[in-house]
XYZ file of C-alpha atoms in Angstrom:
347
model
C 17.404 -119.741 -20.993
C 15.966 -120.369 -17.556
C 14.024 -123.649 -16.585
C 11.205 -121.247 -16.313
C 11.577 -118.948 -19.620
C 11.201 -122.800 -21.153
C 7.991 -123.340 -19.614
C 6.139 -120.053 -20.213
C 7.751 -120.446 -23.943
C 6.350 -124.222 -24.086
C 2.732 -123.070 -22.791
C 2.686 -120.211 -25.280
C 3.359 -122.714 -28.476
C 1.182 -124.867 -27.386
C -1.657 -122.687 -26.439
C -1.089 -120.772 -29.933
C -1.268 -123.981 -31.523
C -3.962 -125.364 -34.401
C -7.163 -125.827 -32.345
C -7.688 -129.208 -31.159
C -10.023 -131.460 -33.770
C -11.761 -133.431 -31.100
C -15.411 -133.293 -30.648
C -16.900 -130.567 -29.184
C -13.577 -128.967 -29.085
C -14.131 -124.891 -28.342
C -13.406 -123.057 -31.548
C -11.236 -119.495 -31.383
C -12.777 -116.774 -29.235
C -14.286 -114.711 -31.510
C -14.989 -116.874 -34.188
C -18.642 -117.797 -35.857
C -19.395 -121.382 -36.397
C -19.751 -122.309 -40.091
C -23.505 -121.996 -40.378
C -25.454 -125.166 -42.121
C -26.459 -124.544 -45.934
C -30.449 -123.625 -46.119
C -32.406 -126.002 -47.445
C -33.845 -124.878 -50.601
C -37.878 -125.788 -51.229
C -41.207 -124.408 -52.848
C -44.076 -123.407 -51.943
C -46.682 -123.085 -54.463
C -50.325 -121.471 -53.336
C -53.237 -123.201 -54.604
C -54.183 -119.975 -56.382
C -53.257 -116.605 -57.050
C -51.277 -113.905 -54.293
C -54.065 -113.000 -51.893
C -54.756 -112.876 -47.908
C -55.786 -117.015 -47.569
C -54.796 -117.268 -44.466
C -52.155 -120.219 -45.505
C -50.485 -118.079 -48.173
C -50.744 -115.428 -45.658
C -48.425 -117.881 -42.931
C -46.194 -118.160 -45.647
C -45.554 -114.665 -46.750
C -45.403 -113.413 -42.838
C -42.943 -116.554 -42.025
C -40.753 -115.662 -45.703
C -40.634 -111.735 -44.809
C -39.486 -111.967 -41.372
C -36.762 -114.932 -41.386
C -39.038 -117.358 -40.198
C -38.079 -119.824 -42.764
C -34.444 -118.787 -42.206
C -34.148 -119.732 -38.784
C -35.570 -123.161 -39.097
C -32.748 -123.866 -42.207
C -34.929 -123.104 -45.172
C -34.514 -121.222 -47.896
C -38.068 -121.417 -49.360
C -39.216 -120.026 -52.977
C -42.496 -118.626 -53.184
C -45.132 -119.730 -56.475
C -48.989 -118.967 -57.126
C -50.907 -121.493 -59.013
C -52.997 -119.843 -61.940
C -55.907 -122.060 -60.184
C -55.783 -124.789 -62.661
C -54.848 -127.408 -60.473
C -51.038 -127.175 -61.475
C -49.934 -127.376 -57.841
C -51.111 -130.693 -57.219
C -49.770 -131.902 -60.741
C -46.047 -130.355 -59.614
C -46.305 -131.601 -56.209
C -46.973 -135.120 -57.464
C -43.658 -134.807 -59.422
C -41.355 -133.192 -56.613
C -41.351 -129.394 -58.471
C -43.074 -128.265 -55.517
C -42.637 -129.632 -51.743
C -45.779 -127.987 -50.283
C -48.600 -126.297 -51.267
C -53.004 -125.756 -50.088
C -55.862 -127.427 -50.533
C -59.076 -128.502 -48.623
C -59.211 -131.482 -47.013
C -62.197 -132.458 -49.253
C -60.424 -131.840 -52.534
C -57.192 -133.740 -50.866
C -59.658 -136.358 -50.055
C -61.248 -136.436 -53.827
C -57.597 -135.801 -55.507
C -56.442 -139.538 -53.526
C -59.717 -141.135 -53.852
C -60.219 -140.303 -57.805
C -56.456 -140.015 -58.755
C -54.272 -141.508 -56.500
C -52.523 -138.380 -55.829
C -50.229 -139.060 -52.814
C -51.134 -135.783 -50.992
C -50.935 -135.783 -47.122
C -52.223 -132.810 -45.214
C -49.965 -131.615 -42.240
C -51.684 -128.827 -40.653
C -55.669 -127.884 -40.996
C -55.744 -124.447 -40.825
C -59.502 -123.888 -41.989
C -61.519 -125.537 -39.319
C -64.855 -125.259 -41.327
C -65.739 -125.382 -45.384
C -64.990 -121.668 -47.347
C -67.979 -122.521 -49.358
C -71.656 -121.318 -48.168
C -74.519 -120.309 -50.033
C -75.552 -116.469 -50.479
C -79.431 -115.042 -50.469
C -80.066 -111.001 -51.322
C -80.252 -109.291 -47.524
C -83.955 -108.503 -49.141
C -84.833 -111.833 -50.246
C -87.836 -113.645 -48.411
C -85.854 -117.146 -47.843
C -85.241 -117.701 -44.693
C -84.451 -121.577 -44.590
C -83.157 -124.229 -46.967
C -86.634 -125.630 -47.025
C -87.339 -122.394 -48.956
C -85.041 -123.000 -51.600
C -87.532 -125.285 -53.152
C -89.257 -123.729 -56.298
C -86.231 -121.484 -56.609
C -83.100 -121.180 -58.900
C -79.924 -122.332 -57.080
C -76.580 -122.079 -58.690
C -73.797 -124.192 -58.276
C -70.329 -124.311 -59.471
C -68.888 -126.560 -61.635
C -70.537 -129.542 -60.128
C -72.923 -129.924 -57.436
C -71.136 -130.212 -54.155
C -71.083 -132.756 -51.618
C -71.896 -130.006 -48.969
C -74.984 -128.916 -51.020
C -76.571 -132.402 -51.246
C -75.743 -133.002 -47.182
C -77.647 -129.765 -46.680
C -80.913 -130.712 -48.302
C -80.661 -133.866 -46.901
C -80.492 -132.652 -43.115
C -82.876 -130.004 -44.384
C -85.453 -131.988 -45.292
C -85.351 -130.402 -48.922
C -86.864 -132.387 -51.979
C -84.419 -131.361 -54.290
C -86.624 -132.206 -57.159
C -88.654 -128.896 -56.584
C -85.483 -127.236 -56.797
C -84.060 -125.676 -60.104
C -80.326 -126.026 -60.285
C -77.975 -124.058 -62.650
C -74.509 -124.236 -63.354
C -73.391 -120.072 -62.819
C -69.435 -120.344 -62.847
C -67.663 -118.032 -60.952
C -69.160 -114.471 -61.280
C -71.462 -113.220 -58.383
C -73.099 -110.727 -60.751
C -75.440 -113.034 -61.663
C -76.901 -112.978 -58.254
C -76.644 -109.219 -58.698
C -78.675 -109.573 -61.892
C -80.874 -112.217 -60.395
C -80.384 -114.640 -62.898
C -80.091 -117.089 -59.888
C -81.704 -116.665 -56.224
C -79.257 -118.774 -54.133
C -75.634 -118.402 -55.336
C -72.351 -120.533 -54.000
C -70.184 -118.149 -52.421
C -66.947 -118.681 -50.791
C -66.821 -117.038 -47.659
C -63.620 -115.011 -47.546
C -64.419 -113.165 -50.798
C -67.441 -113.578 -52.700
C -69.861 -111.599 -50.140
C -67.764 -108.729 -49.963
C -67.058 -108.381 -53.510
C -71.589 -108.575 -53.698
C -71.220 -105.682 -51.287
C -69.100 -103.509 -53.173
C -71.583 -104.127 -56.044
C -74.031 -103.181 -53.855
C -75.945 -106.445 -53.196
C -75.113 -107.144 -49.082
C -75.801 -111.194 -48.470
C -77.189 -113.455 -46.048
C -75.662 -117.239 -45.787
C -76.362 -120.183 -45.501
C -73.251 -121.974 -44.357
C -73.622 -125.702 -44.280
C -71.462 -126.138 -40.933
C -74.362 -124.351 -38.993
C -76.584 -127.349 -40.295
C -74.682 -129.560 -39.192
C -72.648 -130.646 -42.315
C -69.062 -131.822 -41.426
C -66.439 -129.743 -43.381
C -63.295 -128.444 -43.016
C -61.319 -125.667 -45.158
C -57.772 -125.104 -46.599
C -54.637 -126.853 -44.797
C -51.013 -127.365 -45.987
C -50.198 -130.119 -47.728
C -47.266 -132.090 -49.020
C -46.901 -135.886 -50.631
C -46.842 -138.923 -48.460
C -42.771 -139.263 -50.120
C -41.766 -135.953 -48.126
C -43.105 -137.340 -44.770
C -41.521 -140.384 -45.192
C -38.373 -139.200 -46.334
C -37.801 -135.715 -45.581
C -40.359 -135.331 -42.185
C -37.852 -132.957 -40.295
C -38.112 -130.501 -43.378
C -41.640 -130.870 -43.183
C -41.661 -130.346 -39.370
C -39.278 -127.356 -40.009
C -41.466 -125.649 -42.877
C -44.582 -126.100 -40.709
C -43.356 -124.503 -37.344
C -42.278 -121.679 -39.450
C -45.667 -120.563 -41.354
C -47.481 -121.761 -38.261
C -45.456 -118.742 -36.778
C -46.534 -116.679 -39.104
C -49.857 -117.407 -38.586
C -49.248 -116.600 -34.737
C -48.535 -113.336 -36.003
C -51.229 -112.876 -38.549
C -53.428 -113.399 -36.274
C -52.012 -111.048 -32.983
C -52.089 -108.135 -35.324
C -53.850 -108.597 -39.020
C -53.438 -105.095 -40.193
C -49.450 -105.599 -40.083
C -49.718 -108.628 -41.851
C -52.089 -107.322 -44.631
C -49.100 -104.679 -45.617
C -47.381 -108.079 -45.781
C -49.871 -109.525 -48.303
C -49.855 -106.094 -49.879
C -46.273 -107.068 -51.201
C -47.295 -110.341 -52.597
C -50.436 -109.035 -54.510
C -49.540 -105.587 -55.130
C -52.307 -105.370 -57.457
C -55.018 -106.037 -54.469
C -57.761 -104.182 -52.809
C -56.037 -103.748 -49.119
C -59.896 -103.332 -47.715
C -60.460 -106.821 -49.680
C -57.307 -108.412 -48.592
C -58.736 -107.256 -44.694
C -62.012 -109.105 -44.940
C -60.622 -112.348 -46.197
C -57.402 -112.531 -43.895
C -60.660 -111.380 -40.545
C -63.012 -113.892 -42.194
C -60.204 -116.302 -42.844
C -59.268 -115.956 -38.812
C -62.263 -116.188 -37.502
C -63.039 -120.021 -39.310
C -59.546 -121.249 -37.829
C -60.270 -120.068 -34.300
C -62.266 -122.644 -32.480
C -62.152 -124.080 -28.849
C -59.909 -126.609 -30.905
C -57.316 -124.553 -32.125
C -57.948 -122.343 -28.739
C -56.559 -124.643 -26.758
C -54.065 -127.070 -29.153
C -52.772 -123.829 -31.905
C -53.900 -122.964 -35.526
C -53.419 -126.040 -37.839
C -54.560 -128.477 -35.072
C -56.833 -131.454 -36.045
C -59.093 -134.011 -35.222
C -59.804 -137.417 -36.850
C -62.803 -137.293 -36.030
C -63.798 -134.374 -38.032
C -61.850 -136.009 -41.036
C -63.441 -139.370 -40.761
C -67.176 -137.070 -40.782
C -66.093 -135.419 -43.312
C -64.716 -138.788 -45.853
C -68.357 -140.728 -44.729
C -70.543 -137.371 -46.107
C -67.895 -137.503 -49.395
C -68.552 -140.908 -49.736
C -72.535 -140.846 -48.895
C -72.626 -137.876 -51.832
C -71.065 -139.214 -54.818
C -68.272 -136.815 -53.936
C -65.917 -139.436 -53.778
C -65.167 -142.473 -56.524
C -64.330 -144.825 -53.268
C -64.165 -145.087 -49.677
C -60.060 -144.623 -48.945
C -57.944 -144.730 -45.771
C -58.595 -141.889 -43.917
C -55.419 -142.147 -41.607
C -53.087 -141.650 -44.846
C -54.101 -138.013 -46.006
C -53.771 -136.414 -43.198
C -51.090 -136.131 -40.082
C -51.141 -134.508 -36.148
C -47.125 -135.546 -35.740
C -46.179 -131.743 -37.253
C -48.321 -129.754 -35.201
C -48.945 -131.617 -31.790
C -45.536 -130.640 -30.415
C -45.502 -126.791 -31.468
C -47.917 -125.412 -28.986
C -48.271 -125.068 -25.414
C -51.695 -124.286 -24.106
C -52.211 -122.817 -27.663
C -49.424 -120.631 -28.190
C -46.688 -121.681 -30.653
C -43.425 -122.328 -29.120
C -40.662 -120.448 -30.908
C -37.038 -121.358 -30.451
């Protein structure tokens, strides 16, 4: 063999070889990297399949790969609205779930429930305070020498109305009405608690249209559903929880830029749904997490401010068993880098 019929045979071995192992060594044309495991989580909704715009982030990020492409394979539950979410997040069954950022306020303050909020998507309360389109009040102030219904318990927002008001709410006759609207229908109560992404157009359907009172308008501080998670997964686990939120964040994005697509979406989830319904709560939803806020810095933006208003009328109210530390329920580190003059930035 010539000198040169070695060399050509010696390059061939060699370049036919095992690929190199050193780092960053180029693999085989051709050949797909060995893609990284998904990270398996749940997400439980703080009630049952409908078009909140949270659950709606989630469903929109799980249906088209959002989740996927940030590494996580997540598993989609719907609480039956007994609080169970909180309970299973508290043990790890759950990673991330909804709630207000009153109730996460009341679940630390009363329980000790290590919840953290890491994006507020509802920039205003979902609770306001329905009249008959007929009825002659026009102001709180009229309310006295009326029935007024609450639910459950009388709310912190309620008493912070009166107060900025001016309401004596010893002329006023209060009545605990559940959760049915009909007896606003039936007029077995002249000022009902509504929550805004529902209740009026289910009264509409029944043929009763509404006018509200909406305590934000007064002046009360409040702020709607966010995502939440435990104080354990931010400290342990943050770039899952940065991961998860860029992804339903996105599908918020798209929720937003075109709501009908993303009500077939919901569709899926609560088959069993109005789809006229689902459109009023996912528009209403929209339209209380669009604010020269979330304008400028994206959906799920926050302010401390807004929290801190929000613990002191808690507090003031009885709403709260004790003042807590408003810094530890709630984060900006997941949100703050995902948007660029209020667009989400996608990898």
């Amino acid at each position: 063999m010539t000198r040169l019929a070695v060399l050509l045979a010696f390059i061939v071995a060699t370049g036919c070889g095992a690929p190199s192992s050193a780092p960053g060594a180029a693999a085989s044309i051709g050949a797909s990297p060995t893609p990284r495991p998904l990270e398996t989580v749940t997400f439980m909704a703080g009630f049952k399949a409908q078009a909140n715009l949270p659950f709606v982030g989630v469903y929109v990020a799980q249906k088209r790969g959002y989740f996927r492409a940030q590494g996580l394979d997540v598993t989609i539950q719907h609480s039956a609205g007994s609080g169970e979410h909180i309970r299973l997040l508290g043990t790890g069954a759950v990673q991330f779930s909804t709630g207000s950022a009153g109730d996460v306020m009341k679940r630390v303050a009363d329980a000790g429930v290590p919840l953290v909020s890491v994006a507020t998507i509802g920039q205003r309360g979902e609770q306001a305070y329905a009249v008959r389109a007929d009825s002659t009040i026009r102001t709180p102030k009229d309310w006295e020498g009326r029935l007024v219904g609450y639910k459950g318990t009388v709310s912190a927002d309620y008493l912070a109305l009166l107060k900025l008001a001016s309401v004596d709410r010893s002329k006023i006759r209060e009545v605990a009405v559940g959760f049915d609207p009909r007896v606003l229908v039936l007029g077995q109560v002249e000022v009902y608690p509504v929550f805004t992404s529902n209740e009026p157009d289910t009264l509409e359907r029944l043929g009763v249209p509404v006018r509200l009172f909406e305590p934000w308008r007064f002046g009360v501080p409040s702020l709607g559903l966010t995502y939440i998670t435990t104080r354990d997964m931010v400290a342990t686990r943050a770039d899952t929880v940065r991961r998860f939120v860029a992804a339903a964040l996105k599908g918020i994005a798209d929720a937003v830029a075109d709501p009908a697509a993303a009500v077939d979406i919901v569709m899926e989830f609560a088959p069993g749904e109005d789809r006229a319904h689902q459109r009023f709560m996912l528009d209403t939803e929209i339209d209380a997490a669009l604010t020269d806020l979330t304008r400028t810095q994206g959906i799920g933006a926050t302010q401390r401010a807004d929290w801190a208003r929000l613990h002191d009328v808690l507090v003031e109210n009885g709403a709260l068993s004790k003042s807590i530390d408003v810094d530890a329920v709630f984060t900006e580190r997941f949100t703050k880098d995902l948007y660029r003059d209020g667009r989400i930035v996608w990898p």
